[in-house]
Structures are given as structure tokens and as C-alpha cells.
Amino acid sequence: MGTIRITTCSFMLSLLLVGNAQAAWTLNLTPGVTEISRSVYNLHMTIFWICVAIGVVVFSIMFWSIFHHRKSRGAKAHNFHEHTLVEVIWTLIPLGILVAMAVPATATLIKMYDPSDAELDVQITGYQWKWRYQYLDQEIDFFSNLSTPREQISNEAQKQAHYLLEVDRHLVLPTDTKIRLLLTANDVIHSWWVPALAVKKDAIPGFINEAWTRIEEPGIYRGQCAELCGVDHGFMPVVVEAVPPAEFEQWLADARAQQDAAAAAAGRSWTLEELMTEGEQVYQRVCAACHQPNGTGMPPAFPALVNSPVVLGDVERHIDIVLNGVQGSAMQAFREQLSAAELAAVITYERNAWGNNTGEAVAPSRIVQLLQGDGQSEQEGGQ
Amino acid sequence: MSTLETTTVTGEQHESHHHGPAAGIGRWLFTTNHKDIGSLYLWFSLLMFLTGGVMALLIRAELFQPGLQLVEPGFFNQMTTMHGLIMVFGAVMPAFVGLANWMIPMMIGAPDMALPRMNNWSFWILPFAFAILISTLFMDGGAPNFGWTFYAPLSTTYAPPSVTYFIFAIHIMGISSIMGAINIIATILNMRAPGMTMMKLPLFVWSWLITAFLLIAVMPVLAGVVTMMLMDIHFGTSFFNAAGGGDPVLFQHVFWFFGHPEVYIMILPAFGIISQIIPTFSRKRLFGYASMVYATASIAILSFLVWAHHMFTVGMPLVGELFFMFATMLIAVPTGVKVFNWVTTMFRGSLTFETPMLFAIAFVVLFTIGGFSGLMLAIAPVDFQYHDTYFVVAHFHYVLVPGAIFAIMAGTYYWLPKWTGHQLNECMGRWHFWLSFIGVNITFFPMHFIGLAGMPRRIPDYALQFADFNMVASIGAFIFGFSQLLFVWNVIHNVRSGEAAPARVWEGAEGLEWEVASPAPYHTFTTPPRVE
Ligand code: HEM
Ligand SMILES: [Cu+2]
Ligand SMILES: [Cu+2]
């Protein structure tokens, strides 16, 4: 127990160093902040020291021979080349060590595989290249996108401390609560990983995987997608914010209120300016990765929106593409990722920015109508 | 065809020289001579090694610093994919087949491979396979970008159009490997000289025999999985497409049923080479010959039972995880036996350290380090932390670069004088060795740390806490990469000049290949030798 505390403590210290010095020579696995992650860390250290011990023995004998049995020192070759007892011994000893190692490993694995009695269920869905978090009984549902500005990635701006490990919305979770995570994916396979929780589980389309965690210390824990999932695989971090249960309740209430406000916002009428301001924000956050901040895209992979026939043409078609995506291309359906007001705003923005001066505004209420109108068929399509 | 002279094991060679090589390019296109075909394989493998190496350096250059500097993420993924495919199928596997072609007939006292025309075919379809694969870099939508493990649906529904060419290329490589394997088995089982019983076979021959069976068992599985992909992409099936009722995890099971034996295909012949070299330079017989054979065979059998250790995080049931964890840990036992045998062979020998021996010793040490990290990865609950991070990258590079590649280089230096008739330039050999040894460790050792610290693999850009070690690894990669030019120089130089080598090039060398003259005549053992 004592050693655990010491290692945790030195880990916290090294975290501080990371925070301050930006770059540090981090060497080892994190002991993490859950009981499971500490078991995993201990298993890791045990097997590591076993390997070191075997290595020391084997390599010492080898280097002993290299120094003492070299021809240049007059060594004469002895003539032995078989010894059954020795062979049996060095088969059985490693076997024994492995059995000893398998016991605690099995125990930890069994604990990891027991998600029973969870008090909170969160569904995590991998999308190309963002995570969606749904709190199943709380009716909270949002997407979490990388928030590192493009200029930092392209080296035009100073990189900040959490470069590539920061998102627009954290997955907020209560501490000291058993949380069940249900993982799936919408397109390709992703893998949700937070080292400090020792949870890494693949998010696979058509499957629901289970994992669980019980976080002991409040804090912000960062991880990344761990399964190659396409171009921006390196750019879909996971950020978990663990808060005490009371604070979590407060957060839930706030998040629900925010969701309701977004729904209400769709009901009121918006001016063109309002839509443009909101639309620009949404565009830069969500669309600019592919269509570029100035709408020029990266043809042929990502079409330009400046002077695009779709954007300048029939508004229904434009709305359809943004809501439902283009099958078989990287252009996804945004109907679930953005609120009605955001959708209306971003479409309006595209139709009026960068010299696309159509002067047309799309009212949020129009989008609400569309979303409700075919909500039924969407339910089926989404299954 | 043959003269009636008898060749004894110890006697001078009286080979018939009237069947020399044909002149011009035709010699290489139509050759059925195992030595010519061996050389073709080896040159091809060297070319692919350099091609894959350039891609690796591009990857390491991009990863020198955080941020995107040189390449777009899309192209980065194409580079990692092509690097992996080219190194596995283009560099390591053909090199071993080349060594097998050159050495197996000479080691068992056979005049050639059992099926010489098929031998010509198995080589000559390879350049086409790689021409197709590499041409995808210039296609619309780019080359395959889904990793050398090409997990569906990223490699099916979401793949670039060039995936069809990739599938075709894999098929050709598979056919080539299967033909090569059949040939090797037929040769070893049917063409041994009188008196060369199975338990007298040199270990290189034994390990290739076992490897060839692995190849025949799993290459059709690879062919099957890419064919299922082809059906999904073009013929409307849904093997791997969840929306159509398919199962993306099935892909991984089938792939790794091929994939894990494949990693042993890349290491067993290396074990064989090292088991030839260490006794020679220890001037002492290999310790535990029989246990080496049994260990190799048990590794091969176990390798069919551990595939899902690459899939601990896909959400297998608990019993599945446990089974694959135990089976994987078990594989470390025969692997350990081999290492202990090598060390014991050196123990109380009379050691010298010529270039082949240096590479062999480095192999034993560094491969063992790779084995240790393999053992760590086998512990399923901990693998959740290691999986798909740089720790895995460090593991498989330790077993493949200072493992498979060092063994290939050791073997090349060991047998080169036999092939060319020229003694090695030891000084240049040492330079190559030490630069490679230092470079490989600077490159791959820090990757253990980066992985443990939490950096996922296959990403073009990374968080700041990984910056320092990535820079170190990139510097190491350039040292290692450029040192390989010394290897190229050494080989070319040795082909063209050097002191004349005697038949028994190395003082302690044993075996039929050292009974024939250096350079080995175009036809050897047209009359079988008699092995006492
Ligand atoms: C002691 C023997 C070994 C053990 C116990 C072992 C174990 C493992 C495990 C558990 C993994 C999966 C890691 C993960 O993705 O989470 C792995 C990956 C790998 N191993 Fe080994 N290994 C051993 C020897 C070898 C050898 C001899 C080779 C090849 C020469 C090899 C090549 C690889 C490769 C290429 C991968 C990565 C595949 C990929 O995901 O791209 N391993 N090993
Ligand atoms: Cu990913
Ligand atoms: Cu494996």
C-alpha cells in the first residue's frame, strides 16, 4: 500500500512537471486514479521486474562468456552439447514464473469484466473524428470535438500545454460512482482510451462493448483514440472531467438547461446577422477541417463551398446535404451533431460568406420542421 | 547431364562446368538455377528494404517534432501502410526465401531445388505484385491508407479505390509464397543426400521446413480474407459490414489467424540462421540440437492458438481473453529455451567476433528484449494500456529489425564469401554493425517510453509530452537508415573484389556448404555426397 502511495505521489509530481515544462521525459505507465488502473500498474511493474531479472541472469552469463571464453584469451572450446536435466529445468522454471504471473493477471481481468451494479450509464459512440456522449437516463447527448486551433497544428501559432488533447466539451463524470460505459461506432472502428482509468475498449459499428470505471480523484484525464480510423485518427482526443457527485448533479442540471435553451432558440426568429455570427462559429469549429476556414476546400477530396453550385443553388438541396450527408463520402449527416439553430446558422453562413452573396437566410424553425417531419424514418435508418 | 565422378564429403569438388550460366538478361529471366534465383530474391529484397526504409524515414521526419511539417495526415497514413506491407512482404519474407534457395540445396547435398521451374515463377511474379502495390501511390485517392493490418470497414466501405489493386497484389504475393513453400518442403523431404537423416539437418533447414508448413497453412487464409473484402467492396456482400448484418470483428479474427503465424514466419528462419552462426564462431557444437527442433515445432503449433492476443480490446468474452492470454504466455517458454541454448552454446566455447557473429550476438540480446515486451503484452489486463501504442511499435520492431533483419544480415555476411568467393572486408563490416546497432537502439528503445507515456501508434502529430523521445527516435532512425548504405556498399564491394576465400570460409564452420569451393560453382552436388 505504501509503495502505491509513493508512486501515485511521484506521478502527481511528474504531472505537475508536464504541466509546467510542457515537455518532459515521461518514462512509465501512469498508475492512474482507479483501483483497476493501480492493479494494472502493479501487474505492469511486476512483469517488468521479472523480465529484468531474467534478462540480468541470461545476459550476464552471455557477457561472461564473451569476455572469458574468447579465443584471443586462449579459450579452448569444451565439448558438451546436450544435457537433458538442464533442458528440463529451464523449461519448468519459466513455466512456474508464468503461472505465478497468470494468477494476479486473471484476478484483475475478472474484476475488469464485471460491470454489474453500475450507477450511471454513458453511451460512447465513435464518429470520424469525434466522440458522441449520451447519458442514457439523463437525456443528455452531445459531441466532443478537438478544440486545438488549426494554426497550432500547422505551426503558425505557439502550441499550448494540452495541444491535441483538448476538446470543446468534456465528458463530465462523477467521482466515487460506478459508471458503465457502452461503446459503439457510427462508421469505422475507433478505440476509446483514457490511460488514467486503464480503460481502452474498441468502439465497433454494429456492436455494443461494455467497460466500467470508478474514478477516485477529481481531475481532468486525457486520452486519445487508439484505433486507426482514417485521416484524422490522430485528432480525436478523449477528455474526461471527474467532479464530486454533488457538482456532477449541478452540471447535469446546467447541461439540461442548456439543451432546452438550444431547443427554445430554434423556436424564436433570428436576424441574418445573428445567424451569420453563430454560423461562422459553427463553421470554424465543425466544417473548416475539411472545407477550410475560407471555404476553398481541398479538391478533389473536399469540395470548395465558394461558388459551389450547391451552395449558390437550390436551398433545399443544400439543407439536405448538411442534414443527411452524402452517402459514401466523408460528408456526414449533421442532423444529430448540431442543434436546429446551429444547422440553420451554418447553412446561412455558407450561403452568404466569402462572396457567396445569396442574401438568403434559413430560419431555424424551418430546420425544426424538417427534423420533426422525417424523424420517424431517421429512427429506423439510425438503427 | 552428370559425370560419373563421385564426390565425397571431404574430397575436392569435381563439378561439371559445361553447364555454366546462360549469357545476358535471359540468364536471369529464364533461370531455374537455385543460386541465380536465390540472388534474385536477395537483390529484390534489398531493393524493397531500401524503398520501405525511405518511407520509414519520411514518417520519422514528420514525427521529429509536434505539428504537421512535411506531409498531410492522409499521406502519412499511406506511408505507414506501405512501409509495413513492403517491409513484411517485400523485404523480410523474400530475403528468407532467397537464403533458402541459395543454402538449402547446398546444406542437404542436393543439386538444386525440387521444382526449379516453379521456383522461377515464384520469384518472377513478385516484382509484378510490388509494381502494382507501389503504383497505387500515384492513383486517384492515393495508396492504401488503412494500416498493414487493413481492418474492415476502414479497408472496405471507407477505403480509397486503390484497395482493389492492393488486394490483387496480396494475392500474387500469396501465390508466390505458397509456391516457394511447396518447393522448399519438396526439396527437404525428397532431395537429401544419402545419410542426411532428418535429425542431422542443419537447423536453418529445419526451421525453414517448419516455416514452409506455416506458410502453406496461413497464406490461403490471407487470400481468403482479402477475397472477402473484394466481395464486400464490389459484389454487394456484407461479410464485414455491420449495416448489412456482417461482422467487422470477424475480419480481425481471420486476419490474425494468418497474422500471428506470419510473425513466426518472419522469425523462425532467423532462429535457424543464428543457430548456424553461433556454433561456428564459438567453435563448439550447438547446445541442445534436438530441443531446438522441438522448440521450433512447438512455437509453430502454438502460433495457431494465440491470434486473438492482438484483439484483447475488441470485447471478447472473459474466457476468450483468458485462453489467449495463457496460450500466449506459453509461447514464451519454447522461445526461452532457444535463447538459453544459444547462450549455452557460447558458454565455454572459443569465441571470435567476426561481423556475422556480431550481428548474431546482437540478435540474441535484442530479440530477447523484444520477447520480454511480448511477454508483457501477453498479460491481457495490462495490454489494455499497451495496445495500439508505441509500446507495441517498440515490441515488434525489436523482434523484426534487430531480430529478423539482423539475422538476414548476419546470414548474408556469413555466406557471402561462399557466394562470391571473396573474403569480407571486416573493417567495413564492423562499421556497419556498430552503426546499425547503435541506430536501432536509439530509434526503438525510446518508443517503449513514449508508448507507456500514452502515445497511440499511427498518428502524424502528437501531444507535447511525447516530443523529446520522438526527436531522439527520429535521430536514431536516420543513423540506422543511412548506415544501411554501408551494407549496400559492403555487398557490392564483396561481389566485385576481395581476397580469395577458401572452401571453409570460417575456421569453425561445419556442414556440407563449406565442402564446396568458394565461390560455389554454378552446379553443386550433381552427384550426391555421402554424409557419415
Ligand atoms: C515471446 C514471444 C512473443 C510474444 C509473447 C508476443 C506477443 C505479442 C502480443 C501480445 C502482441 C499484441 C500487442 C497489441 O497489439 O496489443 C504482439 C504484437 C506484435 N508482435 Fe509479438 N510476441 C512475441 C514475439 C514476436 C515475434 C517473434 C515477432 C516477429 C518477428 C512478433 C511480431 C509482432 C508484430 C508485428 C506485432 C504487431 C502487429 C500489429 O498490430 O501491427 N512478435 N506480440
Ligand atoms: Cu482513431
Ligand atoms: Cu501475435
Tab-separated table of N, CA, C and O and ligand atoms in Angstrom, chain A residues 129 131 189-191 225-230 232-234 236, ligand 2:
chain	number	residue	atom	x	y	z
A	129	TRP	N	-14.303	12.037	-36.879
A	129	TRP	CA	-13.265	12.040	-35.935
A	129	TRP	C	-13.655	12.837	-34.736
A	129	TRP	O	-13.145	13.881	-34.447
A	131	TRP	N	-16.120	12.211	-30.738
A	131	TRP	CA	-16.841	11.286	-29.882
A	131	TRP	C	-18.203	11.861	-29.539
A	131	TRP	O	-18.348	13.060	-29.347
A	189	ILE	N	-14.037	1.440	-37.047
A	189	ILE	CA	-13.712	1.089	-35.671
A	189	ILE	C	-12.846	2.181	-35.046
A	189	ILE	O	-11.890	2.655	-35.660
A	190	HIS	N	-13.218	2.595	-33.859
A	190	HIS	CA	-12.403	3.515	-33.068
A	190	HIS	C	-12.090	2.807	-31.756
A	190	HIS	O	-12.610	1.729	-31.488
A	191	SER	N	-11.264	3.436	-30.932
A	191	SER	CA	-10.998	2.825	-29.643
A	191	SER	C	-10.867	3.918	-28.600
A	191	SER	O	-10.059	4.834	-28.747
A	225	CYS	N	-8.007	8.492	-29.247
A	225	CYS	CA	-8.499	7.341	-29.987
A	225	CYS	C	-7.305	6.440	-30.261
A	225	CYS	O	-6.237	6.904	-30.634
A	226	ALA	N	-7.491	5.132	-30.056
A	226	ALA	CA	-6.353	4.226	-30.184
A	226	ALA	C	-6.508	3.235	-31.325
A	226	ALA	O	-5.789	2.259	-31.380
A	227	GLU	N	-7.447	3.458	-32.226
A	227	GLU	CA	-7.530	2.547	-33.368
A	227	GLU	C	-7.568	3.382	-34.634
A	227	GLU	O	-8.407	4.284	-34.750
A	228	LEU	N	-6.671	3.075	-35.565
A	228	LEU	CA	-6.616	3.834	-36.812
A	228	LEU	C	-8.008	3.920	-37.428
A	228	LEU	O	-8.633	2.901	-37.689
A	229	CYS	N	-8.481	5.154	-37.639
A	229	CYS	CA	-9.870	5.307	-38.086
A	229	CYS	C	-9.972	6.268	-39.255
A	229	CYS	O	-11.035	6.812	-39.519
A	230	GLY	N	-8.854	6.497	-39.936
A	230	GLY	CA	-8.913	7.380	-41.091
A	230	GLY	C	-7.990	8.570	-40.922
A	230	GLY	O	-7.156	8.602	-40.019
A	232	ASP	N	-8.044	11.652	-39.821
A	232	ASP	CA	-7.857	12.455	-38.613
A	232	ASP	C	-7.855	11.612	-37.336
A	232	ASP	O	-8.203	12.094	-36.261
A	233	HIS	N	-7.400	10.370	-37.471
A	233	HIS	CA	-7.296	9.490	-36.307
A	233	HIS	C	-6.474	10.128	-35.195
A	233	HIS	O	-6.775	9.963	-34.007
A	234	GLY	N	-5.460	10.871	-35.551
A	234	GLY	CA	-4.614	11.495	-34.528
A	234	GLY	C	-5.255	12.707	-33.884
A	234	GLY	O	-4.672	13.326	-33.006
A	236	MET	N	-8.580	13.016	-32.545
A	236	MET	CA	-9.855	12.841	-31.824
A	236	MET	C	-9.608	12.430	-30.377
A	236	MET	O	-9.815	11.292	-29.992
C	2	CU	CU	-8.975	6.681	-34.344
